[in-house]
Short mmCIF file of C-alpha atoms and ligand atoms in Angstrom, two decimals:
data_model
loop_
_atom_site.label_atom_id
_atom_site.label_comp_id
_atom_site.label_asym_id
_atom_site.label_seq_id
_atom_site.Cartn_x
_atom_site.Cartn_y
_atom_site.Cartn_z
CA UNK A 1 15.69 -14.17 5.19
CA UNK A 2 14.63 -11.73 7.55
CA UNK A 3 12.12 -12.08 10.47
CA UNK A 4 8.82 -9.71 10.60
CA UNK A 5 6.60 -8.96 12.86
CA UNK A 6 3.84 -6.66 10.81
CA UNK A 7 0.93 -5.44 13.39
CA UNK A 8 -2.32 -4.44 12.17
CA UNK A 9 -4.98 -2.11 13.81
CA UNK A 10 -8.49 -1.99 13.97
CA UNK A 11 -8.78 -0.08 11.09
CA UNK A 12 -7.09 -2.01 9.38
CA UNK A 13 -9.00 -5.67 9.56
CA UNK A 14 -12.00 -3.79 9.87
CA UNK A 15 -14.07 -6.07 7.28
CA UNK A 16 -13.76 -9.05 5.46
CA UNK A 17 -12.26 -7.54 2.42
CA UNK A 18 -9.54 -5.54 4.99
CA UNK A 19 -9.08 -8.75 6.57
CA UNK A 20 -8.61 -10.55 2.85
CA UNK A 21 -5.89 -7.43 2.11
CA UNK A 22 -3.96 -8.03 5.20
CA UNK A 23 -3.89 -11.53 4.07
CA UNK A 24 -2.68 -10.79 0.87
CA UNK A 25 0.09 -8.36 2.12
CA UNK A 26 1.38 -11.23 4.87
CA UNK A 27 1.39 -13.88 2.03
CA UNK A 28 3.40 -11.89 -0.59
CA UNK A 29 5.93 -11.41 2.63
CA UNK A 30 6.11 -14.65 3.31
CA UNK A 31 6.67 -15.59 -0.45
CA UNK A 32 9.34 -13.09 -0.56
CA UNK A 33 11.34 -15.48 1.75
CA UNK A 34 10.32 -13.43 5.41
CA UNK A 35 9.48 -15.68 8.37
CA UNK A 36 6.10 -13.24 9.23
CA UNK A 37 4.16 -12.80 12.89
CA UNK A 38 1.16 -10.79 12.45
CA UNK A 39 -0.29 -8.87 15.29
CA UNK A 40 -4.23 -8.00 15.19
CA UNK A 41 -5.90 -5.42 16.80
CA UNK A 42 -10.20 -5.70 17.57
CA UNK A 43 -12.10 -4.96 14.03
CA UNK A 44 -12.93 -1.46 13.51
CA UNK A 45 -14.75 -0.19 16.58
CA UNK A 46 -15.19 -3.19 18.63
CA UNK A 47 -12.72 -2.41 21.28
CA UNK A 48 -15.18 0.77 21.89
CA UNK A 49 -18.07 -0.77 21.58
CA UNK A 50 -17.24 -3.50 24.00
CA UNK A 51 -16.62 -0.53 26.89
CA UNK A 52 -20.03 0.63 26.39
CA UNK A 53 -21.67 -2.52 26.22
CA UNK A 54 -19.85 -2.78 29.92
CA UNK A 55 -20.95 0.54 31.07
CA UNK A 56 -24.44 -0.12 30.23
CA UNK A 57 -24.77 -3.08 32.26
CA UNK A 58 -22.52 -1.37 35.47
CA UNK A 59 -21.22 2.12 36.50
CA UNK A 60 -17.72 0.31 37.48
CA UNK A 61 -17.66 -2.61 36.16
CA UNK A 62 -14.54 -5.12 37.79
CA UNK A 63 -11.45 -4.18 36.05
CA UNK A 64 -10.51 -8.61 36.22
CA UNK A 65 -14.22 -8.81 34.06
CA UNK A 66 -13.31 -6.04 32.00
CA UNK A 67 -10.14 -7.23 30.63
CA UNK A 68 -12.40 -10.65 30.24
CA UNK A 69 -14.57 -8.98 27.84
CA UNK A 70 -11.88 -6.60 26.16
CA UNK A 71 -10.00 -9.62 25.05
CA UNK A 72 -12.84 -11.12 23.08
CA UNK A 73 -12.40 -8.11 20.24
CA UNK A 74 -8.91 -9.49 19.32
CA UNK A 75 -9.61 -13.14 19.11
CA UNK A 76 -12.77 -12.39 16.45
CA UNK A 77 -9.49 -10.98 14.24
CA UNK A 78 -6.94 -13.67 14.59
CA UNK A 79 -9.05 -16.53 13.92
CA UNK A 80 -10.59 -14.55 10.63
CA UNK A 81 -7.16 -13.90 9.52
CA UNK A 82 -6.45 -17.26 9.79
CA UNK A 83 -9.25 -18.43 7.58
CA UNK A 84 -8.42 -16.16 5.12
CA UNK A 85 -4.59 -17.32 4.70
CA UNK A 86 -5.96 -20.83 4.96
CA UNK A 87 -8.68 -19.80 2.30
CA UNK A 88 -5.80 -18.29 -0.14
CA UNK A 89 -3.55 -21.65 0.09
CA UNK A 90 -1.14 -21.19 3.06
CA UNK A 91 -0.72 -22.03 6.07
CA UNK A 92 -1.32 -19.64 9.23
CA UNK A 93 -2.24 -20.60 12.89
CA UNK A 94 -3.48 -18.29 14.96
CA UNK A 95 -2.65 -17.90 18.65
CA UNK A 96 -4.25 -15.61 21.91
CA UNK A 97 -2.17 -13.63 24.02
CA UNK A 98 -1.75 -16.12 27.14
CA UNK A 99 -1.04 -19.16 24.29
CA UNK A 100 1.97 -17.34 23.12
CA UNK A 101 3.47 -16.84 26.72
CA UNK A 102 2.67 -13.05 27.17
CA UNK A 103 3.01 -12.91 30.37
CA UNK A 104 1.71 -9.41 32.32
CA UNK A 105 1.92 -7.88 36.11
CA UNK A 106 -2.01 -8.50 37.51
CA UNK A 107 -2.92 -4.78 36.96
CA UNK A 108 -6.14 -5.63 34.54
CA UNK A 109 -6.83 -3.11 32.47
CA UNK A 110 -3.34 -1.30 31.89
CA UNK A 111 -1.02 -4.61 32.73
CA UNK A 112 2.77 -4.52 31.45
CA UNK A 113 4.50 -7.11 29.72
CA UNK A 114 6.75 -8.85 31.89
CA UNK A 115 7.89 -12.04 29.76
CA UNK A 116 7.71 -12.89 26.45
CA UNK A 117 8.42 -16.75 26.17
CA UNK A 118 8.66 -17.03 22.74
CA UNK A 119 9.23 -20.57 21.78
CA UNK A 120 5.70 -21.06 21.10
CA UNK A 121 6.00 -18.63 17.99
CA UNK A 122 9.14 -19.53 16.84
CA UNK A 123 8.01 -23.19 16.77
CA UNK A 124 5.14 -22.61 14.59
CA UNK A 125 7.03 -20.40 12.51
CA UNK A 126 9.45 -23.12 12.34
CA UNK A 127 6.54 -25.25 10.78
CA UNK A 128 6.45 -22.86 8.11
CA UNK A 129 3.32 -21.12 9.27
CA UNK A 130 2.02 -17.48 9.25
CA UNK A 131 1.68 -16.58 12.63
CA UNK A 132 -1.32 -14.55 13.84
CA UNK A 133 -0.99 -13.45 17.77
CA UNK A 134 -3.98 -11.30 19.48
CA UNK A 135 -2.79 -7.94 20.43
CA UNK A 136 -3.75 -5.98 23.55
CA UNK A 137 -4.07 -9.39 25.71
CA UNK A 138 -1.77 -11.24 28.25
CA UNK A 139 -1.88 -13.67 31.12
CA UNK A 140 -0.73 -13.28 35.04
CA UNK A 141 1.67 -15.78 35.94
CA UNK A 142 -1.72 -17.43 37.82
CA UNK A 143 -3.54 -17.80 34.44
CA UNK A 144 -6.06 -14.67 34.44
CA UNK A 145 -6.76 -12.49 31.56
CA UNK A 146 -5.39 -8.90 31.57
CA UNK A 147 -5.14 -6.23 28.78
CA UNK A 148 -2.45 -3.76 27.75
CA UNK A 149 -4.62 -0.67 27.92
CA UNK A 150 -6.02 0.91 25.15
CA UNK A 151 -3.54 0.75 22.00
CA UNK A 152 -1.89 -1.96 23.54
CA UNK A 153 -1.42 -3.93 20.64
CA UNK A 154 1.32 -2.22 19.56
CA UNK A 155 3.40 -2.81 22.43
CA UNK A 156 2.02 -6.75 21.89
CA UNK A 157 4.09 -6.44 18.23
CA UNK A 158 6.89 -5.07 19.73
CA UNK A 159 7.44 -7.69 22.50
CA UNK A 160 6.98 -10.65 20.29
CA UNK A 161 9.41 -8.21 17.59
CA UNK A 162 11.86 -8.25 20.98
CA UNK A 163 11.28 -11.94 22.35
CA UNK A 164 12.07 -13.63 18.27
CA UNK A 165 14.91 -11.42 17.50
CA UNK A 166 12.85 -9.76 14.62
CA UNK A 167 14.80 -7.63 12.19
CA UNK A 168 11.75 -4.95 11.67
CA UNK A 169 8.66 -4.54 13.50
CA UNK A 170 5.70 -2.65 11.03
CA UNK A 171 3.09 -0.78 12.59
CA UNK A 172 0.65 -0.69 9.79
CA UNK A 173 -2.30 1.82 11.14
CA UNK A 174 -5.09 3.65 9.30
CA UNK A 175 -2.23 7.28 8.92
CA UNK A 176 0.74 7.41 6.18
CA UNK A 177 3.05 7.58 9.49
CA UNK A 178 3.68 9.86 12.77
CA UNK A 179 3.19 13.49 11.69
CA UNK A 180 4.71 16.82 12.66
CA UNK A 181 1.08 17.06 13.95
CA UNK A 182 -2.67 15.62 13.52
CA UNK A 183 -3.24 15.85 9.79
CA UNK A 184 -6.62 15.87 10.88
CA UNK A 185 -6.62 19.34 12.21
CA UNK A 186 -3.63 20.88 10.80
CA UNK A 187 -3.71 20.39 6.80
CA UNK A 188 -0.11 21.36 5.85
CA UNK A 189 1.17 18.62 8.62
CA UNK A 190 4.61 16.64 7.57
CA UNK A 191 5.05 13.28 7.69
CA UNK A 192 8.60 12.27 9.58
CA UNK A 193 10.66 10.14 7.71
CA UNK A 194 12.65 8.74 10.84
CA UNK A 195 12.77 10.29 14.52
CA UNK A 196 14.30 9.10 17.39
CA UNK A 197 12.99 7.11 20.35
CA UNK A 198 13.44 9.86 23.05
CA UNK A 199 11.49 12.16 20.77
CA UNK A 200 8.65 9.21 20.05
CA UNK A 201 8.19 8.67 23.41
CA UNK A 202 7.30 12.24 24.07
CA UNK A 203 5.35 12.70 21.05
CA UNK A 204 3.53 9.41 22.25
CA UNK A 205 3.21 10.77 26.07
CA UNK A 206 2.03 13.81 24.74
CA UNK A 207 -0.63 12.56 22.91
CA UNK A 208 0.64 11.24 19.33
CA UNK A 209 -2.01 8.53 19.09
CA UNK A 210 -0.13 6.86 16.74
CA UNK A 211 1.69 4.35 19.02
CA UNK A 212 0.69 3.38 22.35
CA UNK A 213 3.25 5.09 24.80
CA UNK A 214 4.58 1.65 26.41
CA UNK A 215 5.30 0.18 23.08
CA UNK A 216 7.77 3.15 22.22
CA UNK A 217 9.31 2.53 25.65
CA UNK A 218 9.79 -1.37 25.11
CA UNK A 219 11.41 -0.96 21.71
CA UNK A 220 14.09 1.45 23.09
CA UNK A 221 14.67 -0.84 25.92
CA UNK A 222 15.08 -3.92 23.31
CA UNK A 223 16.18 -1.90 20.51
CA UNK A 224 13.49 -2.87 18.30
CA UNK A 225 13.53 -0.86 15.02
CA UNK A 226 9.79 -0.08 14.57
CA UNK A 227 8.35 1.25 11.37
CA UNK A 228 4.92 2.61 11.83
CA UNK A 229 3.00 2.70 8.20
CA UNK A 230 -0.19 2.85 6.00
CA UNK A 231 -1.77 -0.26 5.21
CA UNK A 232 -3.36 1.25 2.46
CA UNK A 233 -0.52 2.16 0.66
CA UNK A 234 2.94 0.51 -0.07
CA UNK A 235 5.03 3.98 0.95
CA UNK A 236 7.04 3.94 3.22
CA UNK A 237 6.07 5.38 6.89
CA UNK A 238 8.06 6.46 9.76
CA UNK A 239 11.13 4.63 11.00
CA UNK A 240 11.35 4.96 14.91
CA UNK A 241 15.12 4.01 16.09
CA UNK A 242 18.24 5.39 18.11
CA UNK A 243 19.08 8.65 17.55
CA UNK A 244 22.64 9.00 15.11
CA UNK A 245 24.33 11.43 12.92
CA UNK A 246 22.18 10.59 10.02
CA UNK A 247 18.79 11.09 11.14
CA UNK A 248 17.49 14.16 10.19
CA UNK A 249 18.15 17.04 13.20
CA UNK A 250 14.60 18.59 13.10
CA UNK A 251 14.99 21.21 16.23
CA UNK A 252 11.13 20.98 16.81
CA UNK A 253 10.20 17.10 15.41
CA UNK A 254 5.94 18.10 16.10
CA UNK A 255 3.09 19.66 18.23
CA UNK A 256 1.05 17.28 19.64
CA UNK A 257 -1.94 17.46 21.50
CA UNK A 258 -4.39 15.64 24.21
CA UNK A 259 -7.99 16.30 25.41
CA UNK A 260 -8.52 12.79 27.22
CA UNK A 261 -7.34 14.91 30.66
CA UNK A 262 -8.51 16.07 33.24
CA UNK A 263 -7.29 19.06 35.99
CA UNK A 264 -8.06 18.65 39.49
CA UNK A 265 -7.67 20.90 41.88
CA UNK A 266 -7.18 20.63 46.20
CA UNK A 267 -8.19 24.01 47.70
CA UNK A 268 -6.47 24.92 51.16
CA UNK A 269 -4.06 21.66 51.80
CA UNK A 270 -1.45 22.36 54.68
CA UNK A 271 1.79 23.20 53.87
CA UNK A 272 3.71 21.05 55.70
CA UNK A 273 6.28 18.08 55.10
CA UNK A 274 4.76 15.13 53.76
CA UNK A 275 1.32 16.88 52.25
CA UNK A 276 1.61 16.30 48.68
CA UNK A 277 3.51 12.85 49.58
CA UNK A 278 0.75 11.61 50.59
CA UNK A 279 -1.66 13.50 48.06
CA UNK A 280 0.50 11.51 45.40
CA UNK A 281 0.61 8.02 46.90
CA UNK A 282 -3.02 7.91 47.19
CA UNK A 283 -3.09 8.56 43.49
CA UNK A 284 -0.79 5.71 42.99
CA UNK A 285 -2.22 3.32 45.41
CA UNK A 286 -5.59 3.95 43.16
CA UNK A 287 -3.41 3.46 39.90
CA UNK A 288 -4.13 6.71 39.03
CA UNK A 289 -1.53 7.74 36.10
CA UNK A 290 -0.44 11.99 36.99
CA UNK A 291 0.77 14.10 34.61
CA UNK A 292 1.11 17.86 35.41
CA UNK A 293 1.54 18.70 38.89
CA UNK A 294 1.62 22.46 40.47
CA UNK A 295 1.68 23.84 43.69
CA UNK A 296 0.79 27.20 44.24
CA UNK A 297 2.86 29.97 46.94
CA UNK A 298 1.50 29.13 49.81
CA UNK A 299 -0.26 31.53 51.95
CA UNK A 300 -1.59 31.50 56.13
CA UNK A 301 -0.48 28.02 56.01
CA UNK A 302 -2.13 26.40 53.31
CA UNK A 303 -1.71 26.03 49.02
CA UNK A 304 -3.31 24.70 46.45
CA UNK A 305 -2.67 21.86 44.21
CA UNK A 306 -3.60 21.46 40.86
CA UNK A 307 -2.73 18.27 38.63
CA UNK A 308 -3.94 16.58 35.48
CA UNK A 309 -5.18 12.41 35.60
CA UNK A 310 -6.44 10.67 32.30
CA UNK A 311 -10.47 11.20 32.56
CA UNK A 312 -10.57 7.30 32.62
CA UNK A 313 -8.94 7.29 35.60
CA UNK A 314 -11.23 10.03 37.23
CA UNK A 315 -13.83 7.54 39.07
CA UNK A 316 -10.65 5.92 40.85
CA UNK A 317 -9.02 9.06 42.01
CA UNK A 318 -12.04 10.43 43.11
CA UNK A 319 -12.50 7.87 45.81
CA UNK A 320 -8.89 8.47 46.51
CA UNK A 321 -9.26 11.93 46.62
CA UNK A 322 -12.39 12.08 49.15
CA UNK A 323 -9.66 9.88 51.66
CA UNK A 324 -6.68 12.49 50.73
CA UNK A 325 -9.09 15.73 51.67
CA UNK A 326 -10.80 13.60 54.90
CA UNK A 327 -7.35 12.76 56.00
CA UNK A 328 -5.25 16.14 55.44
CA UNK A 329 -7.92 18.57 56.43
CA UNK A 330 -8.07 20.07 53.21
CA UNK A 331 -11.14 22.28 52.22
CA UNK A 332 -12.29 20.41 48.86
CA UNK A 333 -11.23 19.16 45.44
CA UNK A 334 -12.34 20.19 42.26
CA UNK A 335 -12.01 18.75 38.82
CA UNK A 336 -12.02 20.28 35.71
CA UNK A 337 -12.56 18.19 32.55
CA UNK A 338 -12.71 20.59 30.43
CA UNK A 339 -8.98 21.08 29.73
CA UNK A 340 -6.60 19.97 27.15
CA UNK A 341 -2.70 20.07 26.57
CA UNK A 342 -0.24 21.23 23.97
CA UNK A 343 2.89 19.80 23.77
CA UNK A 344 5.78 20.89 21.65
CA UNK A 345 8.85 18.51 21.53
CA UNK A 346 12.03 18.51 19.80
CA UNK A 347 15.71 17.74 20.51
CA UNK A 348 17.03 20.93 19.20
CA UNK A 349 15.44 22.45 22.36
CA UNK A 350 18.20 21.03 24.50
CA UNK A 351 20.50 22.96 22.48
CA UNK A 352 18.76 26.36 21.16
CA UNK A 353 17.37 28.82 23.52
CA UNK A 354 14.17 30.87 23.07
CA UNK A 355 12.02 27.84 21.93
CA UNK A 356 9.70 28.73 25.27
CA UNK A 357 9.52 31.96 24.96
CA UNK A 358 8.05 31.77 21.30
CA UNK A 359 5.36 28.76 22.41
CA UNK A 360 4.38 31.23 24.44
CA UNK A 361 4.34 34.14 22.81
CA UNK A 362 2.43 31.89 19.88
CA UNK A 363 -0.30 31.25 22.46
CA UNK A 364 -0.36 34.58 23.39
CA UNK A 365 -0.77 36.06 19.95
CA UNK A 366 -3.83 33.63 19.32
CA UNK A 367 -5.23 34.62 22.29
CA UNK A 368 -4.87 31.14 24.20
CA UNK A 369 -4.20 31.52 28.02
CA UNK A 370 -2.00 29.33 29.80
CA UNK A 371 -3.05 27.24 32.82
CA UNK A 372 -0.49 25.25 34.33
CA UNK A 373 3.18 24.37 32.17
CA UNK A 374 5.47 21.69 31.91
CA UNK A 375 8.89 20.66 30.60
CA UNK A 376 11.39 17.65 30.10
CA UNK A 377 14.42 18.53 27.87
CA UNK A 378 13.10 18.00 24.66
CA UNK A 379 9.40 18.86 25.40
CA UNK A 380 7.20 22.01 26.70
CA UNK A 381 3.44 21.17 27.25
CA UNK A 382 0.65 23.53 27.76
CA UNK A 383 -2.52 23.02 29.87
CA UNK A 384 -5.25 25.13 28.07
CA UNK A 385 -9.18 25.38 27.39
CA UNK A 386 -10.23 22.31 25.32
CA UNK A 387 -12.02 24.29 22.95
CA UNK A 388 -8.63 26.36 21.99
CA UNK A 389 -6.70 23.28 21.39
CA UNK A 390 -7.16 23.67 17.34
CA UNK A 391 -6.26 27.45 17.20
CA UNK A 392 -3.41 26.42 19.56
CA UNK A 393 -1.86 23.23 17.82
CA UNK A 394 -2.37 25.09 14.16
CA UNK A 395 -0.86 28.62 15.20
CA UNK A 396 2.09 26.78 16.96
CA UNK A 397 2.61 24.26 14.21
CA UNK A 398 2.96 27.44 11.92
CA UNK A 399 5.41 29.74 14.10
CA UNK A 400 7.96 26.98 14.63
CA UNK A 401 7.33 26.45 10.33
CA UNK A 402 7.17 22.65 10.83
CA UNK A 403 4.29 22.34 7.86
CA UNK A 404 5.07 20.38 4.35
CA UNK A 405 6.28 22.93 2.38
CA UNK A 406 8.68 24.26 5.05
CA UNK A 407 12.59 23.16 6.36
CA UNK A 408 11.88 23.15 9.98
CA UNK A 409 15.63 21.83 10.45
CA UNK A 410 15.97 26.04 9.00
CA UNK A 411 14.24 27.12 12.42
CA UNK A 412 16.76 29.12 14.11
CA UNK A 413 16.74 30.96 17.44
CA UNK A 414 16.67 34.13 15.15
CA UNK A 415 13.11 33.41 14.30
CA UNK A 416 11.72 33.52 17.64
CA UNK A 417 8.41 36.16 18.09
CA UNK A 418 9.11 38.47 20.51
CA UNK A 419 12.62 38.04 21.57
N1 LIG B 501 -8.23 -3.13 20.55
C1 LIG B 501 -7.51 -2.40 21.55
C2 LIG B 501 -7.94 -0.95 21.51
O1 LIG B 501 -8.80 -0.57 20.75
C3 LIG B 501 -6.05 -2.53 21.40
C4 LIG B 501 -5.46 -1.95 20.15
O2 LIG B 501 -6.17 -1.66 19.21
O3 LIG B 501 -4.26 -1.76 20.10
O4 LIG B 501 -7.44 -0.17 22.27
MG1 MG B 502 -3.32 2.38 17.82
#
């Protein structure tokens, strides 16, 4: 008898009949002998429409009221999941966030999990019950509300996957699985049979959609085998585990891509010790997440700075931004939303030169002009002009031959344009 925890997004319990087919899948688990935790997400679009509900009653409305009304969307599923197990002859109980021990830092809006206690589920599963927890929601220590950030309920299924000891925890999402890049744009896109944490966690920082960033992080710390899947179809998806010998060794795994950033830019800061420490700790004071950071050669004494910051985060590092310039005698800050990044990410890059060189050459070729560049080991992202991010995710996805009817483990050095 093996223990599941099977999370279900938006999409996915996005009606009463959706609702009735989740149902349906969670009972024939159960009767198969599985002890089953489900983990809903908001129906459909309520998440979104619940932000700009908030935004038409305030231009910054408190984050502590936010995650107040954000945590409503997730209770409207459990409870109707309930019913519907309860209307097909079983028995379910559904439970919030803070009733199930979930326990979060007080950053409302983008809190992390700090404790699962998870007696409470194992109890009722004990009991012989379905269990049906509310994604995307926690409690402080001192009782209030907070939320996981957007997405968050997958990293809600993976804690409870970590805190019960459960052997698998399924990801079932509106996609087949995690892609070699967005089917949407790129037609020829390849579904992953099984990639490795280090490389989800990239694909997920990089803008992967598919599972929230902190939930790819939390599995590798816990070792939770996650397996992210259609719940359309019974096919298998994408398992997402530690890296061994039998995984498949893709050299590039996918191109992914992001337009929810922004670039700002400081014009004239001093170059002297201490500038861009302080530059960066009044981003973090404001809980302002940076990505990309560049500083130019400095010249007569002063440099700019350019870095990207997740448009939602823009109104707080603004204010933190007008103290930064005040304070350092800077000239002025700019921001530029109209900017998006390309990522490419693979292991193989630790180990086969000339994977830069063609990205670039790639984005040359389709006439794409770089702005700012970064790398980890097993990634390379772009900064470019939002409106070439199509022409730059499809002509990349192409030179490194990562589509369907392609090997991409058969990418070799050799192939590299321009070398
Ligand atoms: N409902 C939340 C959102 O839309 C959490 C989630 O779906 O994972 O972001
Ligand atoms: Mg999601």
């Amino acid at each position: 008898m093996a223990t599941v925890v099977a999370k279900f997004g938006g999409t996915s319990v996005g009606g009463a009949e959706r609702i009735r087919n989740v149902a349906r899948r969670l009972i024939a688990r159960k009767e198969a002998g599985d002890s089953v935790v489900a983990v809903v997400s908001a129906m459909g679009d309520v998440t979104d429409e619940l932000v700009s509900l908030a935004k038409q009653v305030s231009s910054d409305p408190p984050d502590r009221e936010m995650d107040m009304l954000l945590a409503t969307g997730e209770q409207v599923s459990i409870a109707l999941l309930a019913m519907a197990i309860h209307a097909m002859g079983h028995e379910a109980m559904s439970f919030t966030g803070p009733q199930v021990g979930i326990v979060t830092d007080p950053v409302h809006t983008k809190a992390k999990i700090t404790e699962v206690r998870a007696d409470r589920v194992r109890e009722a599963l004990s009991r012989g019950n379905i269990v049906i927890v509310a994604g995307f929601q926690g409690s402080t220590p001192d009782g209030q509300i907070t939320t996981l950030g957007r997405g968050g309920s997958d990293t809600t299924a993976v804690a409870i996957a970590a805190g019960v000891g459960a052997d698998v925890c399924e990801i079932y999402t509106d996609v087949d699985g995690v892609f070699s890049a967005d089917p949407r744009i790129v037609e020829s896109a390849r579904k992953i049979d099984v990639i490795s944490y280090e490389e989800m966690l990239e694909m997920a920082a990089s803008g992967a959609g598919v599972l929230q960033l902190r939930s790819v992080e939390f599995a590798r710390n816990h070792g939770v085998v996650i397996h992210c899947r259609s719940s359309f179809t019974e096919e298998p998806g994408t398992i997402v585990k530690e890296a061994d010998e039998t995984m498949e060794q893709a050299i590039i795994s996918g191109v992914t891509h992001d337009t929810s950033e922004a670039k700002v830019t400081l014009r004239d800061v001093p170059d002297r010790p201490g500038v861009a420490a302080r530059v960066f700790t009044g981003m973090a004071d404001a809980n302002v997440n940076v990505d990309m950071i560049i500083q130019n050669v400095s010249e007569q004494g002063t440099t700019d700075i350019s870095f990207t910051v997740p448009q939602e985060d823009l109104v707080r590092a603004k204010k933190a931004l007008d103290e930064v310039i005040a304070e350092l005698g800077a000239r002025e800050w700019s921001v530029d939303d109209s900017v998006a990044k390309v990522s490419l990410v693979g292991a193989g890059m630790r180990t086969h030169p000339g994977i830069a060189a063609q990205m670039f050459r790639t984005l040359a070729d389709a006439g794409v002009n770089i702005h700012m560049i970064s790398t980890s080991p097993i990634r390379i992202s772009c900064v470019i002009t939002a409106d070439q991010v199509v022409t730059a995710v499809r002509s990349l996805h192409e030179s490194f031959g990562l589509g369907a009817d392609e090997v991409s483990a058969e990418v070799s050095p050799a192939c590299g344009g321009g070398e």
